């Protein structure tokens, strides 16, 4: 970006642009990365640093290698660390989950990119080495692209070079049934509800889950594919209305006396057996008139809220 750290994105509309691409090291472990001389070509602002992710199936993933450029001395050395491979034996209805379509979610950023994926052999998932220390893991089963089962959240204490082995039992997903509060007049138009899990704290590893659901014209929604043991943070938006501001839950320990944040509403697993109600409030309309120093209207101004 023009004044700081920003995303380096592909630019298919510019034939002369340099796009970020994955490069494989040679037999000497070396790779050459081309990067744009200017991070902002219009302002002629030079690129001062490039961030790399380094992936190897036998080592822990390095997802935040920051390199000052141009590199002094000709090359930058990245020293990979031994991580901990993870083996998970998965049970479904008390039996090995052979034939099930299984996926793994782990803390850290190893499994979020296009690098080394987990490997499934029957009912066993083998994950490439994960950075040593306290980490979290959850296994998910999908059928025809939809989530049907979750494992409980697994707390792992990993040691570099030592394989971590565990057995998990899958549980059916929960369905959160609810409706928008009566302040949102019916029929509801373009209604959406978004759900995020609630981390135990801001410290430590976190395996999150998020999904969304449409809202019917009469204000009813069902969130399916939800981990049954997880609280949910819900927000909603439809034409003319939004969810009201919720209260900070006990898990959020850094709350100022005058809380500046617009917060979601938090619901707990014991509430999922009954219909929940998401309070709503009307949106307001903001009209902006742009004039010049002579107080005359100015055409073509882009206004962003």
Short mmCIF file of C-alpha atoms in Angstrom, two decimals:
data_model
loop_
_atom_site.label_atom_id
_atom_site.label_comp_id
_atom_site.label_asym_id
_atom_site.label_seq_id
_atom_site.Cartn_x
_atom_site.Cartn_y
_atom_site.Cartn_z
CA UNK A 1 0.00 0.00 0.00
CA UNK A 2 1.08 3.61 -0.40
CA UNK A 3 2.02 4.21 3.25
CA UNK A 4 2.41 0.81 4.88
CA UNK A 5 1.96 -2.95 4.83
CA UNK A 6 -0.69 -4.15 2.40
CA UNK A 7 -1.83 -7.04 0.23
CA UNK A 8 0.07 -8.01 -2.91
CA UNK A 9 -2.70 -9.20 -5.18
CA UNK A 10 -2.95 -10.54 -8.69
CA UNK A 11 -3.78 -7.95 -11.33
CA UNK A 12 -5.11 -9.77 -14.42
CA UNK A 13 -6.01 -6.46 -16.09
CA UNK A 14 -2.39 -5.29 -16.17
CA UNK A 15 -0.16 -7.36 -18.49
CA UNK A 16 2.95 -5.70 -17.07
CA UNK A 17 2.17 -6.41 -13.42
CA UNK A 18 4.11 -8.96 -11.36
CA UNK A 19 1.72 -11.38 -9.69
CA UNK A 20 2.58 -13.35 -6.55
CA UNK A 21 3.29 -16.97 -7.50
CA UNK A 22 4.50 -20.04 -5.62
CA UNK A 23 8.15 -20.93 -6.27
CA UNK A 24 9.72 -24.33 -5.53
CA UNK A 25 13.27 -24.45 -4.18
CA UNK A 26 15.99 -26.18 -6.20
CA UNK A 27 18.38 -28.91 -4.99
CA UNK A 28 20.38 -26.28 -3.10
CA UNK A 29 17.25 -25.09 -1.29
CA UNK A 30 17.26 -21.78 -3.15
CA UNK A 31 14.33 -19.88 -4.64
CA UNK A 32 14.17 -16.58 -6.50
CA UNK A 33 11.13 -14.38 -5.83
CA UNK A 34 10.26 -11.51 -8.17
CA UNK A 35 8.42 -8.61 -6.52
CA UNK A 36 7.20 -5.20 -7.74
CA UNK A 37 9.74 -2.38 -7.45
CA UNK A 38 6.90 0.00 -6.53
CA UNK A 39 4.18 -0.99 -4.09
CA UNK A 40 2.28 2.05 -5.37
CA UNK A 41 3.22 2.80 -8.98
CA UNK A 42 1.17 6.01 -9.18
CA UNK A 43 2.87 7.55 -6.14
CA UNK A 44 6.28 5.98 -6.97
CA UNK A 45 6.49 4.45 -3.47
CA UNK A 46 9.17 1.75 -3.39
CA UNK A 47 8.55 -1.70 -1.90
CA UNK A 48 10.46 -1.90 1.38
CA UNK A 49 9.56 -5.44 2.53
CA UNK A 50 8.00 -8.66 1.27
CA UNK A 51 6.30 -11.30 3.45
CA UNK A 52 6.66 -14.98 2.54
CA UNK A 53 5.02 -18.24 3.51
CA UNK A 54 7.36 -21.27 3.35
CA UNK A 55 5.81 -24.74 3.15
CA UNK A 56 7.57 -28.14 3.23
CA UNK A 57 5.74 -31.41 4.03
CA UNK A 58 8.38 -32.51 6.57
CA UNK A 59 8.75 -29.25 8.51
CA UNK A 60 6.56 -26.79 10.37
CA UNK A 61 4.98 -24.13 8.16
CA UNK A 62 6.54 -20.67 8.28
CA UNK A 63 3.72 -18.29 7.46
CA UNK A 64 5.18 -14.92 8.39
CA UNK A 65 8.70 -14.58 7.01
CA UNK A 66 9.26 -10.83 6.65
CA UNK A 67 12.15 -9.83 4.38
CA UNK A 68 13.51 -6.30 3.97
CA UNK A 69 14.20 -5.65 0.29
CA UNK A 70 16.44 -5.32 -1.54
CA UNK A 71 18.19 -8.09 0.39
CA UNK A 72 21.60 -7.13 1.71
CA UNK A 73 24.27 -9.69 0.84
CA UNK A 74 22.31 -11.24 -2.00
CA UNK A 75 20.07 -13.77 -0.22
CA UNK A 76 17.83 -14.18 2.81
CA UNK A 77 18.11 -17.42 4.81
CA UNK A 78 14.99 -19.11 6.15
CA UNK A 79 15.66 -21.85 8.70
CA UNK A 80 12.79 -24.34 8.86
CA UNK A 81 11.88 -25.90 12.22
CA UNK A 82 10.84 -29.40 13.10
CA UNK A 83 7.14 -29.49 13.86
CA UNK A 84 4.90 -32.26 15.20
CA UNK A 85 3.02 -34.51 12.76
CA UNK A 86 -0.55 -35.23 13.93
CA UNK A 87 -2.42 -38.51 13.46
CA UNK A 88 -6.15 -38.59 14.20
CA UNK A 89 -8.21 -41.78 14.32
CA UNK A 90 -11.83 -40.82 13.66
CA UNK A 91 -14.91 -42.67 14.96
CA UNK A 92 -18.43 -42.32 13.58
CA UNK A 93 -21.28 -43.92 15.59
CA UNK A 94 -18.67 -45.77 17.63
CA UNK A 95 -16.97 -47.34 14.59
CA UNK A 96 -13.97 -46.28 12.51
CA UNK A 97 -15.17 -43.63 10.03
CA UNK A 98 -14.06 -45.57 6.96
CA UNK A 99 -15.44 -44.07 3.76
CA UNK A 100 -16.42 -40.78 5.41
CA UNK A 101 -15.32 -37.54 3.76
CA UNK A 102 -13.16 -36.05 6.52
CA UNK A 103 -11.46 -32.67 6.91
CA UNK A 104 -9.20 -31.23 9.59
CA UNK A 105 -9.04 -27.71 10.98
CA UNK A 106 -6.05 -26.76 13.13
CA UNK A 107 -4.79 -23.58 14.75
CA UNK A 108 -1.94 -21.77 13.10
CA UNK A 109 -2.03 -21.11 9.37
CA UNK A 110 -0.66 -24.38 7.95
CA UNK A 111 -4.02 -25.74 6.75
CA UNK A 112 -5.52 -22.46 5.49
CA UNK A 113 -3.52 -22.15 2.29
CA UNK A 114 -2.80 -24.24 -0.79
CA UNK A 115 0.22 -26.02 0.66
CA UNK A 116 0.60 -29.54 2.07
CA UNK A 117 -2.90 -30.93 2.82
CA UNK A 118 -3.88 -33.59 5.39
CA UNK A 119 -3.96 -37.17 4.12
CA UNK A 120 -6.86 -39.56 4.77
CA UNK A 121 -6.26 -43.32 4.96
CA UNK A 122 -9.49 -45.10 5.85
CA UNK A 123 -10.58 -43.51 9.13
CA UNK A 124 -7.19 -41.95 9.92
CA UNK A 125 -6.20 -38.39 9.11
CA UNK A 126 -2.50 -37.54 9.00
CA UNK A 127 -1.62 -33.85 9.20
CA UNK A 128 1.75 -32.44 8.11
CA UNK A 129 3.95 -31.12 10.95
CA UNK A 130 2.39 -28.32 12.96
CA UNK A 131 4.38 -25.77 14.96
CA UNK A 132 5.26 -27.10 18.41
CA UNK A 133 3.43 -25.73 21.45
CA UNK A 134 -0.24 -25.43 22.41
CA UNK A 135 -2.49 -25.94 19.39
CA UNK A 136 -6.14 -26.82 18.68
CA UNK A 137 -7.75 -29.27 16.27
CA UNK A 138 -11.24 -30.10 15.04
CA UNK A 139 -12.31 -32.77 12.54
CA UNK A 140 -15.30 -32.19 10.24
CA UNK A 141 -17.30 -34.64 8.14
CA UNK A 142 -19.03 -33.50 4.95
CA UNK A 143 -21.64 -35.18 2.76
CA UNK A 144 -22.36 -33.72 -0.69
CA UNK A 145 -20.60 -30.52 0.28
CA UNK A 146 -22.57 -30.01 3.51
CA UNK A 147 -21.23 -30.44 7.04
CA UNK A 148 -22.96 -33.20 9.00
CA UNK A 149 -20.61 -33.96 11.94
CA UNK A 150 -17.95 -32.28 14.09
CA UNK A 151 -15.45 -33.60 16.57
CA UNK A 152 -15.08 -31.80 19.89
CA UNK A 153 -12.37 -29.18 19.96
CA UNK A 154 -9.09 -30.94 20.81
CA UNK A 155 -6.40 -29.17 22.85
CA UNK A 156 -2.97 -30.42 21.79
CA UNK A 157 0.43 -29.86 23.40
CA UNK A 158 2.86 -30.59 20.58
CA UNK A 159 6.57 -31.37 20.85
CA UNK A 160 8.89 -30.77 17.91
CA UNK A 161 9.78 -34.01 16.14
CA UNK A 162 7.26 -36.13 18.09
CA UNK A 163 4.09 -37.44 16.42
CA UNK A 164 0.88 -36.54 18.26
CA UNK A 165 -1.74 -39.31 18.07
CA UNK A 166 -5.34 -39.08 19.25
CA UNK A 167 -8.79 -40.60 18.69
CA UNK A 168 -11.91 -38.46 18.26
CA UNK A 169 -15.61 -39.31 18.02
CA UNK A 170 -17.73 -37.30 15.61
CA UNK A 171 -20.99 -35.75 16.80
CA UNK A 172 -23.97 -34.67 14.65
CA UNK A 173 -24.13 -30.98 13.81
CA UNK A 174 -26.45 -28.64 15.66
CA UNK A 175 -29.21 -26.58 14.03
CA UNK A 176 -29.90 -23.12 15.39
CA UNK A 177 -33.48 -22.11 14.70
CA UNK A 178 -34.48 -18.53 15.19
CA UNK A 179 -36.32 -15.47 13.96
CA UNK A 180 -35.69 -11.77 13.66
CA UNK A 181 -37.25 -9.54 16.30
CA UNK A 182 -40.59 -7.90 15.58
CA UNK A 183 -38.96 -4.49 15.16
CA UNK A 184 -38.07 -5.63 11.63
CA UNK A 185 -41.31 -5.27 9.69
CA UNK A 186 -42.50 -8.16 7.58
CA UNK A 187 -42.05 -9.21 4.87
CA UNK A 188 -38.31 -9.43 5.35
CA UNK A 189 -36.37 -8.60 2.18
CA UNK A 190 -32.78 -9.73 1.50
CA UNK A 191 -32.39 -11.10 5.03
CA UNK A 192 -29.11 -12.72 6.10
CA UNK A 193 -27.84 -14.03 9.44
CA UNK A 194 -24.13 -14.66 10.00
CA UNK A 195 -22.73 -16.84 12.79
CA UNK A 196 -19.19 -17.03 14.19
CA UNK A 197 -17.84 -19.14 17.01
CA UNK A 198 -16.74 -17.41 20.21
CA UNK A 199 -13.09 -17.91 21.20
CA UNK A 200 -12.42 -18.73 24.84
CA UNK A 201 -10.05 -15.75 25.03
CA UNK A 202 -7.90 -13.54 22.87
CA UNK A 203 -4.80 -15.43 24.02
CA UNK A 204 -3.76 -18.84 22.75
CA UNK A 205 -4.76 -20.88 19.69
CA UNK A 206 -8.21 -20.64 18.15
CA UNK A 207 -9.98 -22.86 15.61
CA UNK A 208 -12.97 -20.81 14.49
CA UNK A 209 -16.09 -21.70 12.51
CA UNK A 210 -18.37 -19.39 10.57
CA UNK A 211 -21.46 -19.79 8.41
CA UNK A 212 -24.58 -17.89 7.31
CA UNK A 213 -28.22 -18.47 6.50
CA UNK A 214 -30.97 -16.75 4.58
CA UNK A 215 -33.97 -15.29 6.40
CA UNK A 216 -37.44 -16.07 5.09
CA UNK A 217 -40.02 -13.37 4.38
CA UNK A 218 -41.67 -14.06 7.75
CA UNK A 219 -38.35 -13.57 9.57
CA UNK A 220 -37.45 -17.22 10.27
CA UNK A 221 -33.98 -18.71 9.77
CA UNK A 222 -32.15 -21.99 10.41
CA UNK A 223 -28.38 -22.19 10.80
CA UNK A 224 -27.28 -25.76 10.07
CA UNK A 225 -23.81 -27.29 10.06
CA UNK A 226 -22.94 -25.84 13.46
CA UNK A 227 -20.67 -27.48 16.10
CA UNK A 228 -23.05 -28.48 18.89
CA UNK A 229 -20.60 -27.61 21.68
CA UNK A 230 -19.85 -24.07 20.49
CA UNK A 231 -21.50 -20.76 21.47
CA UNK A 232 -22.50 -18.60 18.53
CA UNK A 233 -22.12 -14.90 17.78
CA UNK A 234 -24.95 -13.72 15.51
CA UNK A 235 -25.49 -10.61 13.44
CA UNK A 236 -28.27 -9.97 10.93
CA UNK A 237 -29.02 -7.57 8.13
CA UNK A 238 -32.00 -7.11 5.85
CA UNK A 239 -33.38 -4.28 3.79
CA UNK A 240 -34.04 -1.42 6.20
CA UNK A 241 -33.00 -3.22 9.44
CA UNK A 242 -30.03 -4.61 11.32
CA UNK A 243 -29.43 -6.56 14.51
CA UNK A 244 -29.18 -4.40 17.61
CA UNK A 245 -25.91 -3.99 19.47
CA UNK A 246 -25.21 -6.96 21.75
CA UNK A 247 -23.35 -7.08 25.05
CA UNK A 248 -19.74 -8.16 25.47
CA UNK A 249 -19.67 -11.76 26.78
CA UNK A 250 -17.57 -12.79 29.81
CA UNK A 251 -14.96 -14.26 27.44
CA UNK A 252 -14.19 -10.73 26.25
CA UNK A 253 -11.98 -9.34 29.01
CA UNK A 254 -10.85 -6.13 27.34
CA UNK A 255 -14.01 -4.04 27.53
CA UNK A 256 -13.68 -0.32 28.06
CA UNK A 257 -16.10 1.62 30.23
CA UNK A 258 -17.46 3.28 27.11
CA UNK A 259 -17.50 0.30 24.75
CA UNK A 260 -16.88 1.66 21.24
CA UNK A 261 -17.79 -1.56 19.41
CA UNK A 262 -20.97 -2.71 17.72
CA UNK A 263 -21.15 -6.28 19.06
CA UNK A 264 -22.98 -9.44 17.96
CA UNK A 265 -25.47 -11.29 20.15
CA UNK A 266 -24.08 -14.39 21.86
CA UNK A 267 -26.13 -17.59 22.27
CA UNK A 268 -25.09 -20.73 24.18
CA UNK A 269 -25.52 -24.42 23.21
CA UNK A 270 -28.22 -24.94 25.85
CA UNK A 271 -30.34 -22.38 23.97
CA UNK A 272 -30.31 -24.30 20.68
CA UNK A 273 -33.18 -26.59 21.69
CA UNK A 274 -35.60 -23.65 21.48
CA UNK A 275 -36.19 -20.89 18.95
CA UNK A 276 -33.93 -17.91 19.56
CA UNK A 277 -34.89 -14.32 18.82
CA UNK A 278 -32.39 -11.86 17.35
CA UNK A 279 -33.33 -8.27 18.32
CA UNK A 280 -33.52 -5.85 15.38
CA UNK A 281 -33.61 -2.09 14.84
CA UNK A 282 -34.30 0.11 11.81
CA UNK A 283 -31.49 1.50 9.71
CA UNK A 284 -31.36 5.24 9.04
CA UNK A 285 -30.89 7.08 5.78
CA UNK A 286 -27.92 9.41 5.38
CA UNK A 287 -28.09 12.03 2.62
CA UNK A 288 -24.89 13.88 1.71
CA UNK A 289 -24.60 17.02 -0.40
CA UNK A 290 -21.11 17.89 -1.67
CA UNK A 291 -20.33 21.51 -2.53
CA UNK A 292 -17.19 23.41 -3.47
CA UNK A 293 -15.70 26.49 -1.84
CA UNK A 294 -18.23 28.57 -3.74
CA UNK A 295 -21.03 26.46 -2.19
CA UNK A 296 -22.00 25.20 -5.63
CA UNK A 297 -22.77 21.45 -6.02
CA UNK A 298 -19.84 19.27 -7.17
CA UNK A 299 -20.64 16.47 -9.61
CA UNK A 300 -18.86 13.09 -9.71
CA UNK A 301 -17.63 12.92 -6.10
CA UNK A 302 -17.37 9.41 -4.64
CA UNK A 303 -18.75 9.30 -1.08
CA UNK A 304 -17.85 6.32 1.11
CA UNK A 305 -19.44 5.47 4.45
#
